[in-house]
Short mmCIF file of C-alpha atoms and ligand atoms in Angstrom, two decimals:
data_model
loop_
_atom_site.label_atom_id
_atom_site.label_comp_id
_atom_site.label_asym_id
_atom_site.label_seq_id
_atom_site.Cartn_x
_atom_site.Cartn_y
_atom_site.Cartn_z
CA MET A 27 16.74 -22.54 11.84
CA GLU A 28 13.12 -22.18 11.24
CA LYS A 29 10.79 -24.67 9.61
CA PRO A 30 9.89 -24.03 6.00
CA GLY A 31 6.59 -23.29 4.96
CA ASN A 32 4.01 -26.19 4.14
CA CYS A 33 4.67 -28.14 1.07
CA ILE A 34 4.35 -31.28 -1.09
CA ILE A 35 7.61 -32.75 -2.63
CA VAL A 36 7.01 -34.47 -5.79
CA ILE A 37 9.96 -36.89 -6.72
CA PHE A 38 10.09 -37.99 -10.31
CA GLY A 39 12.26 -41.04 -10.92
CA ALA A 40 11.35 -42.13 -7.20
CA SER A 41 12.25 -45.77 -7.72
CA GLY A 42 15.94 -44.99 -8.56
CA ASP A 43 18.99 -45.14 -6.32
CA LEU A 44 19.22 -41.36 -5.75
CA THR A 45 15.82 -41.28 -4.05
CA SER A 46 16.37 -44.06 -1.62
CA ARG A 47 20.07 -43.36 -0.98
CA LYS A 48 20.18 -39.63 -0.73
CA LEU A 49 16.82 -37.78 -0.83
CA ILE A 50 14.71 -39.66 1.31
CA PRO A 51 17.45 -40.14 4.16
CA ALA A 52 18.17 -36.58 3.93
CA LEU A 53 14.53 -35.58 4.27
CA PHE A 54 14.26 -37.98 7.26
CA GLU A 55 17.32 -36.27 8.78
CA LEU A 56 15.39 -32.87 8.39
CA LYS A 57 12.42 -34.46 10.35
CA LEU A 58 14.71 -35.45 13.01
CA GLN A 59 16.30 -32.05 13.35
CA GLN A 60 12.63 -30.63 13.20
CA LEU A 61 13.28 -28.86 10.19
CA LEU A 62 10.46 -30.14 7.90
CA PRO A 63 7.24 -28.02 7.34
CA GLU A 64 4.58 -28.72 9.85
CA LYS A 65 2.33 -30.07 6.95
CA PHE A 66 4.31 -31.92 4.66
CA CYS A 67 4.26 -34.80 2.38
CA ILE A 68 6.12 -36.60 -0.34
CA VAL A 69 4.68 -37.98 -3.50
CA GLY A 70 6.99 -40.45 -5.30
CA VAL A 71 6.25 -40.98 -9.07
CA SER A 72 8.00 -43.22 -11.64
CA ARG A 73 7.10 -45.65 -14.32
CA SER A 74 7.57 -48.83 -11.75
CA GLU A 75 4.47 -50.29 -10.61
CA PHE A 76 4.84 -50.22 -6.70
CA THR A 77 1.93 -50.20 -4.22
CA ASN A 78 2.33 -47.50 -1.55
CA GLU A 79 3.36 -50.27 0.96
CA ALA A 80 6.04 -51.62 -1.24
CA PHE A 81 7.42 -48.12 -2.27
CA CYS A 82 7.50 -47.25 1.59
CA GLU A 83 9.20 -50.38 2.48
CA LYS A 84 11.86 -49.50 -0.16
CA MET A 85 12.12 -46.08 1.43
CA ILE A 86 12.58 -47.52 4.96
CA LYS A 87 15.43 -49.72 3.77
CA GLY A 88 17.03 -46.50 2.21
CA ILE A 89 16.74 -44.73 5.52
CA ARG A 90 18.07 -47.68 7.66
CA SER A 91 21.14 -47.96 5.17
CA PHE A 92 21.91 -44.28 4.38
CA SER A 93 20.65 -42.11 6.88
CA GLY A 94 23.78 -41.96 9.17
CA GLU A 95 21.62 -42.54 12.19
CA LYS A 96 22.87 -45.48 14.45
CA GLU A 97 19.40 -45.87 16.03
CA ILE A 98 16.40 -44.91 13.96
CA PRO A 99 13.63 -43.72 16.31
CA ALA A 100 10.57 -45.84 15.46
CA GLU A 101 8.06 -43.16 16.23
CA GLN A 102 9.53 -40.81 14.03
CA LEU A 103 10.11 -43.17 11.24
CA GLN A 104 6.65 -44.15 11.24
CA SER A 105 5.10 -40.55 11.10
CA PHE A 106 7.62 -39.67 8.36
CA ILE A 107 6.54 -42.87 6.30
CA ASP A 108 2.87 -41.68 6.95
CA GLN A 109 3.59 -38.64 4.92
CA ILE A 110 4.92 -40.76 1.76
CA SER A 111 2.83 -41.89 -1.04
CA TYR A 112 3.57 -43.18 -4.50
CA MET A 113 1.91 -43.09 -8.02
CA SER A 114 2.93 -44.86 -10.93
CA MET A 115 2.90 -42.90 -14.19
CA ASP A 116 4.45 -42.68 -17.66
CA MET A 117 6.51 -39.40 -17.39
CA ALA A 118 6.37 -38.97 -21.07
CA SER A 119 2.53 -39.17 -21.46
CA PRO A 120 0.66 -35.70 -21.25
CA GLY A 121 -2.49 -37.48 -19.78
CA ASP A 122 -0.78 -38.65 -16.84
CA TYR A 123 -0.05 -35.15 -15.84
CA GLU A 124 -3.61 -34.54 -15.48
CA LYS A 125 -4.02 -37.39 -13.15
CA LEU A 126 -0.91 -36.18 -11.12
CA GLY A 127 -2.46 -32.72 -10.91
CA LYS A 128 -5.46 -34.38 -9.49
CA LEU A 129 -3.68 -36.34 -6.94
CA LEU A 130 -1.75 -33.19 -5.79
CA THR A 131 -4.76 -30.97 -5.39
CA ASP A 132 -6.48 -33.87 -3.40
CA THR A 133 -3.22 -34.19 -1.32
CA ASP A 134 -3.09 -30.57 -0.61
CA GLN A 135 -6.56 -30.72 0.80
CA LYS A 136 -5.99 -33.71 2.85
CA PHE A 137 -2.61 -32.62 4.28
CA ASN A 138 -3.25 -28.95 4.23
CA THR A 139 -0.03 -28.15 2.50
CA GLY A 140 -1.14 -24.78 1.01
CA GLY A 141 -0.53 -25.35 -2.88
CA ASN A 142 3.17 -25.52 -2.57
CA TRP A 143 4.82 -27.83 -4.74
CA LEU A 144 8.34 -28.59 -5.15
CA PHE A 145 9.10 -31.07 -8.03
CA TYR A 146 12.42 -32.94 -7.76
CA LEU A 147 13.55 -34.44 -11.04
CA ALA A 148 15.61 -37.73 -10.05
CA THR A 149 15.57 -38.91 -13.59
CA PRO A 150 18.06 -39.02 -16.43
CA GLN A 151 18.94 -35.76 -18.01
CA VAL A 152 16.79 -36.65 -21.18
CA MET A 153 13.82 -36.46 -19.23
CA PHE A 154 14.24 -32.94 -17.80
CA GLU A 155 12.77 -30.99 -20.72
CA ILE A 156 9.97 -33.62 -21.31
CA ILE A 157 8.83 -33.52 -17.62
CA SER A 158 9.06 -29.81 -17.29
CA GLY A 159 7.27 -29.17 -20.62
CA HIS A 160 4.38 -31.41 -19.63
CA LEU A 161 4.25 -29.99 -16.00
CA GLY A 162 3.79 -26.55 -17.71
CA SER A 163 1.15 -27.64 -20.33
CA ALA A 164 -0.84 -29.20 -17.52
CA GLY A 165 -0.67 -25.93 -15.57
CA LEU A 166 1.19 -27.51 -12.76
CA THR A 167 3.97 -24.78 -12.72
CA ASN A 168 1.54 -21.85 -12.54
CA GLN A 169 2.10 -20.20 -9.16
CA VAL A 170 -1.43 -19.08 -8.69
CA ASN A 171 -2.26 -20.79 -5.31
CA GLY A 172 1.26 -21.30 -3.95
CA TYR A 173 4.90 -21.90 -5.15
CA ARG A 174 5.85 -24.30 -7.69
CA ARG A 175 9.64 -24.93 -7.76
CA LEU A 176 11.74 -27.41 -9.78
CA ILE A 177 14.88 -29.00 -8.74
CA ILE A 178 17.30 -30.77 -11.51
CA GLU A 179 20.77 -32.26 -10.96
CA LYS A 180 23.61 -32.28 -13.09
CA PRO A 181 24.52 -32.88 -15.87
CA PHE A 182 22.85 -29.57 -17.32
CA GLY A 183 23.64 -30.36 -20.89
CA HIS A 184 26.60 -31.95 -22.32
CA ASP A 185 28.00 -28.86 -24.09
CA LEU A 186 27.34 -25.10 -24.23
CA GLU A 187 24.77 -25.69 -26.89
CA SER A 188 22.61 -28.31 -25.17
CA ALA A 189 22.98 -26.41 -21.82
CA LYS A 190 21.52 -23.33 -23.53
CA THR A 191 18.65 -25.30 -25.18
CA LEU A 192 18.01 -26.78 -21.73
CA ASN A 193 17.68 -23.41 -20.10
CA ARG A 194 15.70 -22.02 -22.82
CA ASN A 195 13.24 -24.81 -22.67
CA LEU A 196 12.98 -24.62 -18.94
CA LEU A 197 12.31 -20.99 -19.18
CA LYS A 198 9.24 -21.50 -21.41
CA VAL A 199 7.30 -22.98 -18.65
CA LEU A 200 9.25 -21.62 -15.58
CA THR A 201 10.92 -18.47 -14.40
CA GLU A 202 14.55 -18.64 -13.55
CA ASP A 203 13.85 -18.38 -9.78
CA GLN A 204 11.55 -21.35 -10.00
CA VAL A 205 14.59 -23.46 -11.07
CA TYR A 206 16.86 -25.01 -8.58
CA ARG A 207 20.12 -26.49 -10.18
CA ILE A 208 21.77 -28.93 -7.64
CA ASP A 209 25.43 -29.14 -7.63
CA HIS A 210 25.96 -31.17 -4.46
CA TYR A 211 29.23 -29.88 -3.93
CA LEU A 212 27.69 -26.47 -3.09
CA GLY A 213 25.67 -28.27 -0.31
CA LYS A 214 28.81 -29.38 1.42
CA GLU A 215 29.55 -27.39 4.71
CA THR A 216 33.21 -26.78 3.90
CA VAL A 217 32.42 -25.48 0.43
CA GLN A 218 29.96 -23.02 2.34
CA ASN A 219 32.64 -22.19 4.78
CA LEU A 220 34.92 -21.02 1.94
CA LEU A 221 32.60 -17.76 2.05
CA VAL A 222 33.09 -17.42 5.71
CA THR A 223 36.67 -18.19 5.59
CA ARG A 224 37.25 -15.49 3.15
CA PHE A 225 34.59 -12.75 4.16
CA ALA A 226 34.30 -13.08 7.99
CA ASN A 227 38.00 -12.91 8.67
CA GLY A 228 40.01 -9.57 8.23
CA ILE A 229 43.34 -11.58 7.93
CA PHE A 230 42.80 -13.44 4.70
CA GLU A 231 41.15 -11.19 2.42
CA PRO A 232 43.86 -8.63 2.13
CA LEU A 233 46.23 -11.31 0.99
CA TRP A 234 43.59 -12.85 -1.48
CA ASN A 235 45.11 -11.40 -4.79
CA ARG A 236 47.70 -11.39 -7.23
CA ASN A 237 50.22 -9.32 -5.03
CA TYR A 238 50.37 -12.11 -2.44
CA VAL A 239 49.29 -15.23 -3.93
CA HIS A 240 51.73 -17.31 -6.11
CA HIS A 241 49.25 -19.77 -7.35
CA ILE A 242 46.14 -21.66 -6.49
CA GLU A 243 45.60 -25.59 -6.51
CA ILE A 244 42.53 -27.39 -6.41
CA THR A 245 42.46 -31.31 -6.25
CA SER A 246 39.62 -33.55 -6.08
CA ALA A 247 40.73 -37.07 -5.83
CA GLU A 248 38.63 -40.27 -5.72
CA SER A 249 39.97 -43.74 -5.10
CA ILE A 250 36.94 -45.34 -6.54
CA GLY A 251 36.75 -46.42 -10.03
CA VAL A 252 33.64 -46.02 -12.23
CA GLU A 253 31.84 -48.66 -10.19
CA ASN A 254 28.51 -49.50 -11.93
CA ARG A 255 28.22 -46.34 -13.91
CA GLY A 256 30.67 -47.30 -16.80
CA LYS A 257 28.25 -46.72 -19.61
CA TYR A 258 27.17 -43.34 -18.20
CA TYR A 259 30.83 -42.44 -17.40
CA ASP A 260 32.36 -43.48 -20.85
CA SER A 261 30.04 -40.99 -22.61
CA THR A 262 30.91 -38.25 -19.99
CA GLY A 263 34.51 -38.25 -18.84
CA ALA A 264 36.17 -36.35 -15.93
CA LEU A 265 36.17 -33.08 -17.63
CA ARG A 266 32.28 -33.02 -17.80
CA ASP A 267 31.39 -35.19 -14.68
CA MET A 268 33.50 -33.31 -12.19
CA VAL A 269 35.32 -30.15 -13.86
CA GLN A 270 32.60 -28.34 -15.57
CA ASN A 271 30.48 -28.52 -12.41
CA HIS A 272 31.95 -29.22 -9.03
CA LEU A 273 35.66 -27.91 -9.73
CA LEU A 274 34.57 -24.70 -11.23
CA GLN A 275 32.23 -24.17 -8.59
CA LEU A 276 35.09 -24.48 -6.36
CA VAL A 277 37.05 -22.06 -8.44
CA SER A 278 34.32 -19.43 -8.52
CA LEU A 279 33.91 -19.35 -4.73
CA THR A 280 37.76 -19.28 -4.22
CA ALA A 281 38.19 -16.49 -6.76
CA MET A 282 34.90 -14.18 -6.57
CA GLU A 283 34.82 -10.73 -5.30
CA PRO A 284 33.18 -10.01 -2.02
CA PRO A 285 29.36 -9.82 -2.58
CA SER A 286 27.54 -6.69 -1.43
CA SER A 287 25.27 -9.00 0.51
CA MET A 288 24.17 -12.48 1.13
CA ASP A 289 21.52 -12.21 -1.11
CA SER A 290 21.49 -15.30 -3.35
CA ASN A 291 21.72 -13.19 -6.72
CA TRP A 292 24.50 -11.05 -5.45
CA ILE A 293 26.62 -13.97 -4.53
CA ARG A 294 25.71 -15.77 -7.93
CA ASN A 295 26.53 -12.71 -9.69
CA GLU A 296 30.04 -12.66 -8.39
CA LYS A 297 30.62 -16.10 -9.06
CA THR A 298 29.30 -16.05 -12.53
CA LYS A 299 31.68 -13.06 -13.36
CA VAL A 300 34.63 -15.25 -12.38
CA LEU A 301 33.75 -18.06 -14.78
CA GLN A 302 33.03 -15.43 -17.37
CA SER A 303 36.53 -14.17 -16.73
CA LEU A 304 38.38 -17.67 -17.34
CA ARG A 305 40.85 -17.12 -20.06
CA PRO A 306 39.53 -19.62 -22.83
CA ILE A 307 42.31 -22.32 -23.52
CA LYS A 308 43.05 -22.17 -27.31
CA ASN A 309 42.71 -25.17 -29.48
CA GLU A 310 46.33 -25.37 -30.07
CA GLU A 311 47.09 -24.88 -26.23
CA VAL A 312 44.98 -27.66 -25.15
CA GLU A 313 47.77 -30.28 -25.29
CA LYS A 314 50.02 -28.03 -23.22
CA TYR A 315 47.62 -26.83 -20.42
CA VAL A 316 45.36 -29.87 -20.17
CA ILE A 317 46.53 -33.37 -19.27
CA ARG A 318 44.22 -36.15 -19.56
CA GLY A 319 44.61 -39.54 -18.34
CA GLN A 320 42.81 -43.06 -18.07
CA TYR A 321 43.66 -45.63 -15.38
CA VAL A 322 45.14 -49.00 -16.55
CA ALA A 323 45.28 -52.26 -14.69
CA SER A 324 47.37 -52.36 -11.60
CA LYS A 325 47.60 -54.07 -8.27
CA ILE A 326 46.61 -52.30 -5.09
CA ARG A 327 47.58 -53.89 -1.62
CA GLY A 328 48.47 -57.02 -3.72
CA GLN A 329 44.81 -56.99 -5.34
CA PRO A 330 44.46 -56.82 -9.13
CA ILE A 331 42.48 -53.93 -10.20
CA PRO A 332 41.04 -53.67 -13.79
CA GLY A 333 41.97 -50.87 -16.08
CA TYR A 334 39.26 -48.49 -17.08
CA ARG A 335 38.67 -50.15 -20.43
CA GLU A 336 37.84 -53.44 -18.71
CA GLU A 337 35.17 -51.97 -16.58
CA HIS A 338 31.52 -52.99 -17.27
CA GLY A 339 29.64 -50.74 -19.63
CA VAL A 340 32.99 -49.09 -20.95
CA ASP A 341 34.13 -49.36 -24.72
CA PRO A 342 37.25 -51.47 -24.81
CA ASP A 343 38.84 -48.90 -27.08
CA SER A 344 37.52 -45.96 -25.08
CA HIS A 345 39.41 -42.60 -25.16
CA THR A 346 37.25 -41.21 -22.22
CA GLU A 347 39.44 -39.47 -19.66
CA THR A 348 39.24 -40.70 -16.00
CA TYR A 349 41.76 -37.95 -15.00
CA VAL A 350 42.30 -34.48 -16.13
CA ALA A 351 44.54 -31.66 -14.72
CA ILE A 352 44.25 -28.02 -16.13
CA LYS A 353 46.41 -24.87 -15.82
CA PHE A 354 44.51 -21.70 -16.49
CA TYR A 355 44.30 -18.16 -15.84
CA ILE A 356 41.51 -15.65 -14.65
CA ASP A 357 41.57 -12.57 -16.49
CA ASN A 358 40.70 -9.92 -14.16
CA TRP A 359 42.04 -7.25 -11.85
CA ARG A 360 42.36 -9.51 -8.80
CA TRP A 361 43.87 -12.51 -10.45
CA GLY A 362 45.89 -11.21 -13.41
CA GLY A 363 48.92 -13.36 -13.92
CA VAL A 364 48.25 -15.84 -11.03
CA PRO A 365 48.00 -19.61 -12.37
CA PHE A 366 45.38 -21.80 -11.19
CA TYR A 367 45.70 -25.55 -11.40
CA ILE A 368 42.98 -27.91 -11.02
CA ARG A 369 42.88 -31.82 -11.20
CA THR A 370 40.40 -34.65 -10.63
CA GLY A 371 40.59 -38.49 -11.18
CA LYS A 372 39.29 -41.77 -10.49
CA ARG A 373 41.27 -44.46 -9.02
CA LEU A 374 43.91 -42.09 -7.25
CA PRO A 375 45.43 -43.11 -4.19
CA THR A 376 42.94 -41.52 -1.77
CA ASN A 377 39.79 -39.56 -1.57
CA VAL A 378 40.54 -36.03 -0.98
CA THR A 379 39.23 -32.65 -2.10
CA GLU A 380 41.12 -29.71 -1.11
CA ILE A 381 42.07 -26.14 -2.33
CA ILE A 382 45.43 -24.88 -1.60
CA ILE A 383 46.53 -21.15 -1.76
CA HIS A 384 50.13 -20.93 -2.12
CA PHE A 385 51.63 -17.60 -1.02
CA LYS A 386 54.41 -15.86 -2.36
CA ARG A 387 57.70 -15.92 -0.66
CA THR A 388 59.07 -12.90 1.10
CA PRO A 389 60.91 -10.59 -0.98
CA HIS A 390 64.28 -11.12 0.79
CA TYR A 391 65.44 -14.33 2.52
CA LEU A 392 67.18 -13.68 5.85
CA PHE A 393 67.07 -17.17 6.95
CA ALA A 394 68.10 -20.62 5.77
CA ARG A 395 65.20 -22.86 5.32
CA GLU A 396 64.76 -26.58 5.77
CA GLU A 397 62.65 -26.77 2.73
CA MET A 398 63.21 -24.07 -0.06
CA SER A 399 59.90 -23.75 -2.02
CA VAL A 400 57.90 -20.87 -3.04
CA GLY A 401 54.88 -22.34 -1.27
CA SER A 402 56.35 -22.00 2.10
CA ASN A 403 53.04 -20.46 3.12
CA GLN A 404 50.25 -22.35 2.41
CA LEU A 405 46.45 -22.42 3.25
CA VAL A 406 44.99 -25.73 2.71
CA ILE A 407 41.25 -25.83 2.86
CA ARG A 408 40.18 -29.53 3.23
CA ILE A 409 36.68 -29.77 1.83
CA GLN A 410 36.76 -33.56 2.44
CA PRO A 411 37.45 -35.82 4.33
CA ASP A 412 38.91 -34.51 7.80
CA GLU A 413 37.07 -31.22 6.89
CA GLY A 414 39.20 -28.21 8.15
CA ILE A 415 41.81 -25.52 7.52
CA LEU A 416 45.42 -25.93 7.76
CA LEU A 417 47.95 -23.00 7.75
CA LYS A 418 51.51 -23.89 7.01
CA PHE A 419 54.17 -21.28 7.88
CA GLY A 420 57.82 -21.08 8.98
CA MET A 421 58.97 -21.15 12.53
CA LYS A 422 62.54 -21.06 14.06
CA LEU A 423 63.98 -24.59 14.70
CA PRO A 424 65.03 -24.45 18.42
CA GLY A 425 68.65 -24.21 18.94
CA ALA A 426 71.59 -22.55 17.49
CA GLY A 427 71.26 -20.35 14.34
CA PHE A 428 68.17 -19.39 12.59
CA ILE A 429 66.75 -22.47 10.78
CA VAL A 430 63.42 -22.17 9.51
CA LYS A 431 61.21 -25.22 9.71
CA ASN A 432 57.54 -25.28 8.03
CA VAL A 433 54.88 -26.07 10.71
CA ASN A 434 51.14 -26.44 10.79
CA MET A 435 48.37 -24.81 12.33
CA ASP A 436 45.38 -27.04 11.92
CA PHE A 437 41.74 -26.71 12.50
CA HIS A 438 39.50 -29.90 12.20
CA TYR A 439 35.59 -29.82 12.07
CA ARG A 440 35.69 -33.02 14.12
CA ASP A 441 37.01 -31.07 17.05
CA LEU A 442 33.85 -28.92 17.26
CA ALA A 443 31.85 -30.73 20.22
CA ASN A 444 28.21 -31.58 19.64
CA ILE A 445 28.20 -30.07 16.30
CA ARG A 446 26.37 -32.26 13.56
CA VAL A 447 27.55 -31.49 10.04
CA PRO A 448 24.35 -32.04 7.78
CA SER A 449 24.61 -33.81 4.37
CA ALA A 450 24.66 -31.78 1.25
CA TYR A 451 21.35 -32.94 0.33
CA GLU A 452 19.75 -32.05 3.71
CA ARG A 453 21.09 -28.43 3.15
CA LEU A 454 19.97 -28.26 -0.33
CA LEU A 455 16.40 -29.65 0.17
CA TYR A 456 15.91 -27.21 3.31
CA ASP A 457 17.25 -24.37 1.17
CA ALA A 458 14.75 -25.19 -1.87
CA MET A 459 11.78 -25.37 0.54
CA GLN A 460 12.71 -22.18 2.03
CA GLY A 461 13.12 -20.62 -1.60
CA ASP A 462 16.85 -19.82 -0.95
CA SER A 463 18.69 -20.43 -4.28
CA THR A 464 22.13 -19.29 -3.09
CA LEU A 465 23.48 -22.86 -3.12
CA TYR A 466 22.16 -23.67 -6.49
CA SER A 467 23.63 -23.02 -9.82
CA ARG A 468 22.01 -20.29 -12.01
CA GLY A 469 21.55 -20.83 -15.82
CA ASP A 470 24.00 -18.13 -16.90
CA THR A 471 26.67 -19.79 -14.37
CA VAL A 472 26.19 -23.01 -15.96
CA GLU A 473 26.66 -21.62 -19.49
CA ALA A 474 29.84 -19.80 -18.47
CA ALA A 475 31.27 -22.98 -17.18
CA TRP A 476 30.57 -24.69 -20.43
CA SER A 477 32.04 -21.82 -22.55
CA PHE A 478 35.37 -22.65 -20.87
CA ILE A 479 34.93 -26.53 -21.17
CA ASP A 480 33.75 -26.61 -24.84
CA PRO A 481 37.13 -25.51 -26.42
CA ILE A 482 38.85 -28.32 -24.50
CA GLN A 483 36.36 -30.95 -25.53
CA HIS A 484 36.54 -29.63 -29.17
CA ALA A 485 40.22 -29.87 -29.32
CA TRP A 486 40.19 -33.47 -28.04
CA ALA A 487 37.52 -34.55 -30.59
CA GLU A 488 39.31 -32.80 -33.37
CA ASN A 489 42.82 -33.77 -32.61
CA PRO A 490 43.08 -37.57 -31.68
CA SER A 491 46.97 -37.01 -31.66
CA ILE A 492 46.48 -35.22 -28.32
CA LYS A 493 47.65 -37.89 -25.98
CA ILE A 494 45.73 -39.52 -23.27
CA PHE A 495 48.21 -40.86 -20.76
CA GLY A 496 47.69 -44.13 -19.01
CA TYR A 497 48.35 -44.15 -15.18
CA PRO A 498 48.36 -47.34 -13.04
CA ALA A 499 45.11 -47.53 -10.77
CA GLY A 500 46.05 -46.25 -7.39
CA THR A 501 48.59 -43.74 -8.46
CA TRP A 502 48.39 -39.87 -8.69
CA GLY A 503 47.72 -39.78 -12.43
CA PRO A 504 50.02 -38.99 -15.18
CA GLU A 505 53.32 -37.65 -14.30
CA HIS A 506 53.01 -35.24 -17.14
CA ALA A 507 50.64 -33.42 -14.99
CA ASP A 508 53.53 -32.64 -12.70
CA ASP A 509 54.97 -30.48 -15.49
CA LEU A 510 51.96 -28.34 -15.74
CA ILE A 511 53.07 -26.47 -12.39
CA GLU A 512 55.63 -24.02 -13.25
CA GLY A 513 58.14 -22.74 -10.81
CA GLN A 514 61.46 -24.14 -9.32
CA ASN A 515 60.62 -27.14 -6.91
CA LEU A 516 56.99 -26.89 -7.38
CA THR A 517 54.48 -29.81 -7.81
CA TRP A 518 51.18 -30.56 -6.69
CA ARG A 519 50.57 -31.27 -2.97
CA TYR A 520 50.45 -35.03 -2.70
CA PRO A 521 48.61 -35.54 0.79
CA CYS A 522 50.09 -38.98 0.92
CA LYS A 523 53.31 -39.02 -0.92
CA ASN A 524 55.99 -41.43 -0.43
CA LEU A 525 53.69 -44.24 -0.37
CA THR A 526 54.92 -47.82 -0.90
CA ASP A 527 53.19 -50.11 -3.33
CA GLU A 528 51.63 -51.70 -0.20
CA ASP A 529 50.14 -48.55 0.83
CA LEU A 530 48.69 -46.71 -1.99
CA TYR A 531 45.37 -46.21 -0.51
CA CYS A 532 45.99 -43.96 2.71
CA GLU A 533 43.77 -42.41 5.07
CA LEU A 534 44.33 -38.74 5.62
C1 LIG B 28 29.38 -36.74 -8.93
C2 LIG B 28 30.13 -37.48 -9.96
O1 LIG B 28 28.71 -35.50 -9.33
O2 LIG B 28 30.36 -36.55 -7.98
C3 LIG B 28 30.86 -38.73 -9.53
O3 LIG B 28 29.18 -37.83 -11.03
C4 LIG B 28 31.64 -38.43 -8.44
O4 LIG B 28 31.63 -39.43 -10.49
C5 LIG B 28 30.90 -37.61 -7.36
O5 LIG B 28 32.10 -39.57 -7.85
C6 LIG B 28 31.92 -37.11 -6.28
O6 LIG B 28 31.10 -36.64 -5.20
P1 LIG B 28 31.81 -36.55 -3.67
O7 LIG B 28 30.64 -35.71 -2.91
O8 LIG B 28 31.85 -37.88 -3.35
O9 LIG B 28 33.02 -35.90 -3.76
#
């Protein structure tokens, strides 16, 4: 991989957690991999009054705690830190953008960074339009002497209307190809590998359609609760926090048509088409096709775990869902009639994100099977943890007769010797510096995802009678979600089923 062109990265909201936990450690990793530009510097801005030294100290702590390096090479660290500076500013005050412009022009001259500026808004969403508007008014988004790019991170609005407004306002001062919307799932190696699995292998793609696939299941389970994000989460919920973005991105990559080339817009066109083909769930169908749940107090390994409503920052009468499972269809030629099931939740028994392609059974059963289920052949794409791919198929049990047993063919990323898997932020920041937006969400894709989510939100808001099921922390969510899956003997894949109460958290 080549080094990107020279640039300055300007991080707004630089005193926050995202900067010290994710962005700076990822940039430092890029430095270690020799993937930072020759001439490069970082300007952190936020309201807090930091001296340069104090800010750099905080960044060093972030690198030590979150970079994933056991031993930090002192020389590399110092030369990285020498490239960081800090400016305190009021991000809502137009006058401060003049000062910022002056600082960036001076920094450009000093470091020879070629007038290329990448703005990263690590701020609350309410600031996106304010900051981009001021950047535009101060002329800092004009690409006269170098590129100007802006990275923002979800949430992109809280519904279709606000997402459209955000897009409209961004496009007043920037063009679409200057805007990089991060969905960190797209930066995950295994998510990118979905494209390779599907389109670099002759054996899967011919089967990847309604003729051979019985149903598709996507799970993203987390064992953590809402931690210290109760206030944010309570106004968001699992549907908007995880489904609108991460899960629908996985759906679009799983279901998209092969793009004509790896060009960013060709790929994003195909993904967007999938989201535009999602069959909207009607108001009266929401109760049937969308199961929502909220975790209640329980014990895990003997330790009491508070219920969601007892979490800090959460309304004690909250109706916010911490679990959601949805059944839906994609109305297009490839997927007509194939049900998709997706689910996500907090305080489930383990951390796992996986996509399972359940293939149809053979049309005629010659052999007795140990397990009689439709999903005898499954392709399990493990996004995290234990990244890899598992193919389940039937084999003859040695001995008399023809008894078929399901066996596994299993590939683990960890078996690749000497291969370092970069973090999502490394990949995404590198791509933004390279001007490659393939792994970023486009405005119309985000809007298409909201078009699917909005009717569900409306139905919940308008019909308080739609149940929100309680589930004990540490279990797999409401049992009602099992009823979503149609077909004899069919249920979700439970990566750690048959757990005793003692062992609700398991390692995969
Ligand atoms: C974030 C959500 O976008 O993704 C969090 O806001 C969630 O609630 C997180 O925990 C999950 O990301 P990952 O990479 O840990 O699966």
